[in-house]
């Protein structure tokens, strides 16, 4: 019987630490919808400072946070947002901006590093003189780090260029910063500088930081006021939310410093997997805590079969499509877990290839 469990499906699978549980148990709370929860207020103030913005708002999830931001920037139905064709907002958030907000997505091809070519973004901006046919462009969205690109980081230089382009055309810039702390640590740049060009930014508390739940929206004070109303409309107004925010404050204190170690473990994992015959990792793409690897077709192994065999060894990962698997490091994955994972993958691949007659 396998007793070891190495959960690499996502950095959302972490369990609250003892310090988080203690903080949650003793949290000073009140009704946050009425604006009186002191622990939520403390977290929002701290995150606004970290992001370099006037104010911040705690919301239940990253999907709701991005939805609130897009809808608040695009309050007129039929508005258009420019975003990457492999951005999280476009691919993984249930089409909420269209379904609930009537906002039209205009996609631009994401490059392998998560960027979009500045020229292509500019070409995607609608000509307002032809509004009889065109929707009105109001917003540009970026994602940092870029999940579908393997956790690649957008530089300040690039983000500043997009910000200048947005200003040139009177548009707003929003950054989906679900893993913005990972990007900050990887680039050695403070979070507030990474998002300086953005009007608004979201930051997930339950991914790399390891809190149980929640995301922060940061931006101008008047924007946050409108966002709070929309949060209530969407059912995201919770009452004694300080119980959750207390854990997030512990995460800020304890886990940001661990992200660099997470990134080192990801590189070790990537190198180990890449050394296994028939598996390929683009080592240059491993900048933060996400590792993608491809299975060579010649092995005759499907990603589903490999995942099933990994689970039998207590290792859990996710498919990213045909012959592609994603592994994500978080602070509760040890160096021993990494070595165990590599050795199991090597053993399983060798065994499956043997079953297939050595193809």
C-alpha angles and dihedrals in degrees: 000000000000111000098172119090122193109179110197097156093108143327086254092077097075120125122228112267121236089257090054092049091050091049091049092050093053099035118141104233144177138157107310095188087062088046099246106110104118096197093051089048091051092051092047092049092049094047093048088054093048091048093045092235133128097245145357140207131207115225130177099249147007092245091056091044094055091043092053092048096049093045093046091051091044104042093153111080112239093039116141131228124199113219142149120283088231097038119130092238091056100040109028109029101078095253088281096155089062099034097048104020107032089233116152117222116221106193128209121193114265114226119225090266093054096255127120119221109261090224092054091049090052091048090053093058109104122240104245091206088070096051090131085080107014129073113236117260109226108154146034120203128202130181124218120212094020108226100195090050090058098268096306116171130235112224125230089245092058095043091048090053091052089047091054090049091052091051091048090061098034094251132139126240123218125186121206095213098177088144099021091133090057089052091048093052094043093050096037090233125127115252093240091057093048091056099033093111093050125094091208137010137186125211123192117224097191101057119061093354091057101220116149097248148338146072132228125226114203128188145102117342094244091050092052090050090056091042091056091055091050091047087059091047091054093049095254097120105111125182120221091020091152087089088070096035090056090063090048091055089054089049091055091050098044112022108044088073090054095059094084089056090049089055092050091051090050090054091049090050092047093050092047094050092044089057091060111099111250096020124097133197125182093228093190090061094059099095101139134007103313125093125187121189131186126217113221111239090227090070091068091222124130122216088239094057093046091049091050091051091047090054089054086061092047095257118129125195139150136247117240095189137298111350093350128110131186125215121187126195123212135173094272092060111093130207087251089055089054093051091045090052094051093048092048093049090050092049094046095047091049091050095047092048088052091052089053092055097260097296 
